[in-house]
Amino acid sequence: MRPKAEGVTTVIQVARTAKVVKGGKRFGFRALVVVGDGNGKVGVSIGKANQVQFAVSKAEFHAKRHTIQFPIVNDTIPHEVIGKFGSASVWMKPAAPGTGVIAGAGVRLVLEAAGIKNILAKSLGSTNACNLAYATMNALEQLKSKEAVLAQRGKTVAAAAPAAAPEVAAEEKTQAAA
């Protein structure tokens, strides 16, 4: 991890790839990188090159250009969500303060870079690191704040229920008992 003005860059995975050619094998590298500002903005990308540092810098550049913004409520997500990418699925649920980030390796790095401090997550299906990272991004894209949902439905913040209702129910119970 290296802190920068734009946020934190973390390398999730580096894999060596090989291409068989007439003279032998040509090796290359694939880097999976997450970039986040720690305040609800995060991006994930893959970079490929013949050297590790070039693969990481390509992935970092692409991840910065393709960041998403999502709502954070009390250091957790606003509601339960399932993200899918390929055969990988990630289930995420808001957690109480003090719970921490309970998630697998790839999912944990994406959530921590995004600034989420309390969450429960479970990977379902494939355990491929790339697909899990992208499934996490898919889940984060689906998140909506309470205000955004109410605005979409054309409503305002819900008014408090009338206080007389419990008293009426109590009077009905006493009349039924008599």
C-alpha angles and dihedrals in degrees: 000000000000123000117226138170090264094048140271124329117204128180108222098183141355117198129186114226128195133206117195113223135168094274096045131276130341112208125210136168135235119200127194110204135181124202121192139162095213092241107084099294120108142154134190128196146159124232127192128198144135091260129047097232092052091049091051094047092049091050092046092051092049093045091053091052093049103046124144130211122219136169122266119198118193093339092306139077120281097236146358116283142172120215124197135195122164108321093332122098129183123200115201130186131182115253136205120261112280095030096106128203107316104185143110122277102270095037091046093056092051093048094046092049088051091055100249111148104176122039143126115223134174128187114224123194120352120034095203106139095220094049092045091052091050091045088054090052090050090053092048090050089057094056117111130182121238091248092052092052092048091049091049090053091047094244135123128225109306115260120235116266116256113269093221094072097079091048092053091051091050091051091050091052092051092048091049091050092051 
